[in-house]
PDB file of C-alpha atoms and ligand atoms in Angstrom:
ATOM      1  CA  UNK A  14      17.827   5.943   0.527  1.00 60.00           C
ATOM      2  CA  UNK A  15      20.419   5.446  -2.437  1.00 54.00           C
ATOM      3  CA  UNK A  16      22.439   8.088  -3.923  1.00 62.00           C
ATOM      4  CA  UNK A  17      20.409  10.802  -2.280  1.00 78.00           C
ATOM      5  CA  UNK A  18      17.170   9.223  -3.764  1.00 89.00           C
ATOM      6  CA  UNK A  19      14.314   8.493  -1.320  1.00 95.00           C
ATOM      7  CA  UNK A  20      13.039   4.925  -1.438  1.00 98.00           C
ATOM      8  CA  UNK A  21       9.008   4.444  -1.228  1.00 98.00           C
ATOM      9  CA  UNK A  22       8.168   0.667  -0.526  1.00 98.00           C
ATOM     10  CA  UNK A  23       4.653  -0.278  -2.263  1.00 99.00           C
ATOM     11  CA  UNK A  24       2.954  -3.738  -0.807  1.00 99.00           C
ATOM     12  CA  UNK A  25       0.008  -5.538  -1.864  1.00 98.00           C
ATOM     13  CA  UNK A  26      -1.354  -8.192   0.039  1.00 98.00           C
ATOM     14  CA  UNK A  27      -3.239 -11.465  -0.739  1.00 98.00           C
ATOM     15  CA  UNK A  28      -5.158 -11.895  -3.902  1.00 98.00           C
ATOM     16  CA  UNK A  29      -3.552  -8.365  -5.469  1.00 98.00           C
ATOM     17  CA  UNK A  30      -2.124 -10.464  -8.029  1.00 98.00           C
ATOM     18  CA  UNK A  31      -5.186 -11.067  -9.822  1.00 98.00           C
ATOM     19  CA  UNK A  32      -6.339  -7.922 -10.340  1.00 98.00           C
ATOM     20  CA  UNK A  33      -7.896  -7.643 -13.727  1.00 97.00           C
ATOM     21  CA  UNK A  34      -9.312 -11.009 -13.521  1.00 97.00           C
ATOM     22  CA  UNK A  35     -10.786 -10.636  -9.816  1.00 95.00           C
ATOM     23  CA  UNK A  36     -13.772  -9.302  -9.497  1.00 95.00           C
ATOM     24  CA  UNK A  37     -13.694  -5.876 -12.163  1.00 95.00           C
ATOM     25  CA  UNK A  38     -17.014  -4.586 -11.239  1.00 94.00           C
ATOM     26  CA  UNK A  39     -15.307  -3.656  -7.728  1.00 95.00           C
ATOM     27  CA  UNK A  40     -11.688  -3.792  -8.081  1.00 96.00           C
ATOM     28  CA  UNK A  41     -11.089  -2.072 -12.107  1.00 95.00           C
ATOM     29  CA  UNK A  42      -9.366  -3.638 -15.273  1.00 96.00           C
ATOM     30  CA  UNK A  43      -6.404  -2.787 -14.209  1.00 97.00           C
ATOM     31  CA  UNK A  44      -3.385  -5.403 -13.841  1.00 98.00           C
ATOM     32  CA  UNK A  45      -1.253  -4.990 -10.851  1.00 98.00           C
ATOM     33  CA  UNK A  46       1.807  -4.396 -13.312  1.00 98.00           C
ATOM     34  CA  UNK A  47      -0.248  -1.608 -14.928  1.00 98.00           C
ATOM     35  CA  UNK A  48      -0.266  -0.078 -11.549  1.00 98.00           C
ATOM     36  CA  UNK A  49       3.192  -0.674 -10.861  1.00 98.00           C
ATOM     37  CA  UNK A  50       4.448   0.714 -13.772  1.00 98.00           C
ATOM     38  CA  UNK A  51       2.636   3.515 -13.902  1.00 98.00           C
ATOM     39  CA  UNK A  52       4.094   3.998 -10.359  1.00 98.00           C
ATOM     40  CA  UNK A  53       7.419   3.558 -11.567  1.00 98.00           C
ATOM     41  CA  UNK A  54       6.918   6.372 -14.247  1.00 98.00           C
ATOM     42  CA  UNK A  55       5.368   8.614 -11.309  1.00 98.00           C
ATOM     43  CA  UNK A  56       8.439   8.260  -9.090  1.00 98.00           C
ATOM     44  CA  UNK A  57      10.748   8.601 -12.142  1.00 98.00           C
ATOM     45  CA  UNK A  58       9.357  12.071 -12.762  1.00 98.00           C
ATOM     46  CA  UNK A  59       9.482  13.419  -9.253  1.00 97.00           C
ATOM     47  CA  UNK A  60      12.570  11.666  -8.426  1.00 96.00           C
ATOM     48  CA  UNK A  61      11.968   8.967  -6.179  1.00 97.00           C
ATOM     49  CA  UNK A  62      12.357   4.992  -6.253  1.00 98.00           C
ATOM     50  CA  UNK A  63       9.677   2.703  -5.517  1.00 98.00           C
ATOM     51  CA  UNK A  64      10.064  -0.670  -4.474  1.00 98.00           C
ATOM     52  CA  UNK A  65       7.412  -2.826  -5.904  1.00 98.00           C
ATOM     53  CA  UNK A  66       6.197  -5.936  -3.667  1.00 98.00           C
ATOM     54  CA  UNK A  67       3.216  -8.246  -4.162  1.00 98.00           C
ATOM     55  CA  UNK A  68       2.833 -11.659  -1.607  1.00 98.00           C
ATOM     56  CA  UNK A  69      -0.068 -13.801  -0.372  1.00 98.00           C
ATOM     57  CA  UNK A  70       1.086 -14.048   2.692  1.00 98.00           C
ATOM     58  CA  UNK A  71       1.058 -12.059   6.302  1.00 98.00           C
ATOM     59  CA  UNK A  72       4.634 -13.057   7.189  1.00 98.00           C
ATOM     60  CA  UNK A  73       6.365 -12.124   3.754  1.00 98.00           C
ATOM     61  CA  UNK A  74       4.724  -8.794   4.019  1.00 99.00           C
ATOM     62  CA  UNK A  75       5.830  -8.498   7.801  1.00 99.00           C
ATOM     63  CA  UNK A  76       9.430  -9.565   6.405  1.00 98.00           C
ATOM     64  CA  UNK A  77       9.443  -6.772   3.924  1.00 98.00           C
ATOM     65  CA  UNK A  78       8.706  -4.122   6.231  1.00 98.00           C
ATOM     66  CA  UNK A  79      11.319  -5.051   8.448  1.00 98.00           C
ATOM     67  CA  UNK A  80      13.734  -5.789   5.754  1.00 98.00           C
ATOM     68  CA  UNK A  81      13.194  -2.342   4.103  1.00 98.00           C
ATOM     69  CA  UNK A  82      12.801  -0.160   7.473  1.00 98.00           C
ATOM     70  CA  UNK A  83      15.821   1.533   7.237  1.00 97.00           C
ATOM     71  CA  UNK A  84      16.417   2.122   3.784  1.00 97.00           C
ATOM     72  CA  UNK A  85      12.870   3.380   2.457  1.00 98.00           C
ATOM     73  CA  UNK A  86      11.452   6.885   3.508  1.00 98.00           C
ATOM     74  CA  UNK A  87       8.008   4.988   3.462  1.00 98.00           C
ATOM     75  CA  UNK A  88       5.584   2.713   3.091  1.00 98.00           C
ATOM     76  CA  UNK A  89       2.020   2.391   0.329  1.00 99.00           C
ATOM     77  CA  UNK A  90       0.495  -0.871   1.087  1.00 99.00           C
ATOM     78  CA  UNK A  91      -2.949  -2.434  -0.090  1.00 98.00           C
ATOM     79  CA  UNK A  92      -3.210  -5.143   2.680  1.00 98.00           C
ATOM     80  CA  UNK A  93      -5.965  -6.611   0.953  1.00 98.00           C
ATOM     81  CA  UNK A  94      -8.214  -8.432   2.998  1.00 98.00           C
ATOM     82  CA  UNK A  95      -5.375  -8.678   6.210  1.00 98.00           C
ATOM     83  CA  UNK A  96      -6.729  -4.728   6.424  1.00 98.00           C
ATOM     84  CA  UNK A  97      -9.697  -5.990   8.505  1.00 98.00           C
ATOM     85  CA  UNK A  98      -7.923  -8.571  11.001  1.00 98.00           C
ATOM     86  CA  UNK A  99      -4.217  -8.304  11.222  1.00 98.00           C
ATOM     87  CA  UNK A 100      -2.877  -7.066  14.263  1.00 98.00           C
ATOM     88  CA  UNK A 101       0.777  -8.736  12.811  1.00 98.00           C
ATOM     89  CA  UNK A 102       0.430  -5.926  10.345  1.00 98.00           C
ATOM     90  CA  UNK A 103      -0.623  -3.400  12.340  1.00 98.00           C
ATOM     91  CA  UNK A 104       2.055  -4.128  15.147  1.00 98.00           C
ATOM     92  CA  UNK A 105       4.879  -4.145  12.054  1.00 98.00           C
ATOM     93  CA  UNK A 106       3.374  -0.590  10.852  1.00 98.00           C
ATOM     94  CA  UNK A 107       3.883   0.509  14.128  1.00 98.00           C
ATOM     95  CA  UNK A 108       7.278  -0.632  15.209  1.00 98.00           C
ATOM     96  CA  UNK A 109       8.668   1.077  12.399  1.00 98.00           C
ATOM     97  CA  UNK A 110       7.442   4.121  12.813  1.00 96.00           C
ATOM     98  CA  UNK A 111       7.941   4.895   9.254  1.00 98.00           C
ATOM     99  CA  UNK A 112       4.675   7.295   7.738  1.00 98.00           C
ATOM    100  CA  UNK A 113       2.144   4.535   5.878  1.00 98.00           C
ATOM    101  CA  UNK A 114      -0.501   5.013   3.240  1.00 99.00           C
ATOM    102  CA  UNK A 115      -3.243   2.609   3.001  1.00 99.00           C
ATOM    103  CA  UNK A 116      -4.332   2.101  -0.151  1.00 98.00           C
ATOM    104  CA  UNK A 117      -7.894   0.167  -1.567  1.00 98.00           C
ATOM    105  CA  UNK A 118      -8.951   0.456  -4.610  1.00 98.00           C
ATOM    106  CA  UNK A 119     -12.344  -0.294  -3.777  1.00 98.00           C
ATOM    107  CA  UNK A 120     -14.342   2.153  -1.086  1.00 98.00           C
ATOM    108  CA  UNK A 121     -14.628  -0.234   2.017  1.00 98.00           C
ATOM    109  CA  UNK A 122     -16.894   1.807   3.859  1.00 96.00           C
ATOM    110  CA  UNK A 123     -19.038   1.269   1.036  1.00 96.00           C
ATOM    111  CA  UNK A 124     -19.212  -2.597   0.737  1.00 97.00           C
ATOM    112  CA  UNK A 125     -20.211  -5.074   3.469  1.00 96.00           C
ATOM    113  CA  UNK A 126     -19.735  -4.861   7.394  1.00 96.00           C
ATOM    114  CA  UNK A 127     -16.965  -6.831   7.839  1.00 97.00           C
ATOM    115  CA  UNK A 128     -14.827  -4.900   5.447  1.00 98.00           C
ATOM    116  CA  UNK A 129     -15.337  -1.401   6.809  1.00 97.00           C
ATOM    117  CA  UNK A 130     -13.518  -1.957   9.918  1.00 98.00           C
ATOM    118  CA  UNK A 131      -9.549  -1.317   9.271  1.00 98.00           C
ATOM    119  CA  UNK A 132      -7.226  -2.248  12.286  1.00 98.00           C
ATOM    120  CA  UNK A 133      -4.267  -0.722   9.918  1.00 98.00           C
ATOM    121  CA  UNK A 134      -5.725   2.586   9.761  1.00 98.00           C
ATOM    122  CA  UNK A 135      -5.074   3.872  13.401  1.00 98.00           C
ATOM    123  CA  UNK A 136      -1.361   3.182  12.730  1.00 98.00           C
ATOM    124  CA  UNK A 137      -1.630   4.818   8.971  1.00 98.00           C
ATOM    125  CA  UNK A 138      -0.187   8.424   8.249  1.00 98.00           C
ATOM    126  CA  UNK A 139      -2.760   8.432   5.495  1.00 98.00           C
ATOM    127  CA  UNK A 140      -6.027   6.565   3.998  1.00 98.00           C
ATOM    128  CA  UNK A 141      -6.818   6.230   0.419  1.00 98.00           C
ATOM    129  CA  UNK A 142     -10.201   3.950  -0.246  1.00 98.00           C
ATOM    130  CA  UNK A 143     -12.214   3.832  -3.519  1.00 98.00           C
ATOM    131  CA  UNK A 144     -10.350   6.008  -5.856  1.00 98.00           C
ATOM    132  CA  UNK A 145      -9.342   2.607  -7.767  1.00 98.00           C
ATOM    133  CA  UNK A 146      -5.502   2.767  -9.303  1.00 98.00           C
ATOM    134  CA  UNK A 147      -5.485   6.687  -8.870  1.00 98.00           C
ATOM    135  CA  UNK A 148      -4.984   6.084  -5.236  1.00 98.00           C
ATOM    136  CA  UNK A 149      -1.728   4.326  -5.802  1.00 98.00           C
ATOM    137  CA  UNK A 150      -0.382   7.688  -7.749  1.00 98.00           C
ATOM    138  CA  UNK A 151      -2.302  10.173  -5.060  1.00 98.00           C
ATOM    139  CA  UNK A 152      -0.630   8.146  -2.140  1.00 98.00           C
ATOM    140  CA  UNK A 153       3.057   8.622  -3.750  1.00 98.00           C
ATOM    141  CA  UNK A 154       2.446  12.031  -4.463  1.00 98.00           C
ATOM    142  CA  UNK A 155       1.484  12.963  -0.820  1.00 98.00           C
ATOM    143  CA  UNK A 156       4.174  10.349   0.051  1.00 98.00           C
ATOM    144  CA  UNK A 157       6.695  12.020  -1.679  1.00 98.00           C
ATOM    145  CA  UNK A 158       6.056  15.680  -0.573  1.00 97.00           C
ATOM    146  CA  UNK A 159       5.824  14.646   2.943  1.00 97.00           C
ATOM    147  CA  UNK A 160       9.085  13.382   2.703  1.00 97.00           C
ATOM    148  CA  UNK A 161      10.634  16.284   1.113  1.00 94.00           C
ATOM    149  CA  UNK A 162       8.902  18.916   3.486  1.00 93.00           C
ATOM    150  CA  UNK A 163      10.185  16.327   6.185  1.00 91.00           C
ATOM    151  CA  UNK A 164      13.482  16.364   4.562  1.00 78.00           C
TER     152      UNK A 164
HETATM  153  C1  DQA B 225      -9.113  -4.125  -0.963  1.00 77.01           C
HETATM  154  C2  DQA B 225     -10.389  -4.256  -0.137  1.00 77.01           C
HETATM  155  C3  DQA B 225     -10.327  -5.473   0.770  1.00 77.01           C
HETATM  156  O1  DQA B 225     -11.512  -5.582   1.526  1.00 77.01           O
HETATM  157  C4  DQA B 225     -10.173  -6.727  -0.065  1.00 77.01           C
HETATM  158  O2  DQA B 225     -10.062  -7.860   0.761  1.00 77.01           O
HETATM  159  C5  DQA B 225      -9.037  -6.654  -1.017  1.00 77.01           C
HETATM  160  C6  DQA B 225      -8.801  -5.402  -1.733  1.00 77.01           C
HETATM  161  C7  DQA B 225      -9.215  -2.983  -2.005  1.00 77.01           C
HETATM  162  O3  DQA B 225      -8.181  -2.669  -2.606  1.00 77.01           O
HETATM  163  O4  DQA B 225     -10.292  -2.431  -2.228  1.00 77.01           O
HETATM  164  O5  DQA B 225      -8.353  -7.631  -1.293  1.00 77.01           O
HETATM  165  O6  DQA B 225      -8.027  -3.823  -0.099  1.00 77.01           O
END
């Protein structure tokens, strides 16, 4: 928190830089700067920040959370593929005990075996899968009021 203003972190895990090249027919046309900045409009109307973050890799993402645990109110991430095998991400979400939205753009119950399984989900305050960029907006909206209610 800064000046009173509640800080949301927003991570996106391997391959979340492509989006809009990668794969459209599940994943949209969307860029991940579209998404950001129409995050960072979002938060500028209700009056948060959001801290934008993109890596391809499970330790930088581990890093942030740890980095940021004390100065964000909480956490959207889009783990990307880590979603269905990282216990490092899972144990981070945990340990900081700070209220998590799990974002996919795509519905992963919908799409093959392996990818319906989350091991971040039983340490996620909320799940949003298959609403495409909407989910980003929905997730700092509940985000946001939680934190507010939660004051
Ligand atoms: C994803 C779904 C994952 O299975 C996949 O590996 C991704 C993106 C989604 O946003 O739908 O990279 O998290």
């Amino acid at each position: 928190m800064v000046n009173n203003v509640v800080s949301v972190l927003v991570l996106n895990g391997p391959n979340l830089n492509l989006l809009g090249e990668r794969d459209p027919g599940h994943y949209g046309t969307a860029k991940l700067e579209d998404i950001n900045r129409d995050l960072e409009k979002l938060a500028s109307r209700i009056g948060v920040e959001v801290i934008c973050r993109q890596s391809n890799h499970e330790g930088v993402l581990i890093d942030l959370i740890h980095e940021h645990r004390k100065t964000c109110g909480g956490i959207i991430i889009n783990p990307g593929a880590l979603t269905h095998y990282s216990y490092a991400l899972h144990d981070a979400i945990e340990a900081v005990k700070l209220p998590v939205v799990e974002v996919h753009l795509s519905d992963i119950h919908s799409r093959e075996e392996w990818r319906r399984k989350s091991v971040i989900t039983p340490v996620a305050w909320k799940v949003i899968s298959g609403k495409g960029p909407a989910g980003y907006l929905e997730a700092l909206e509940q985000l946001a009021l939680y934190l507010e209610e939660s004051g």
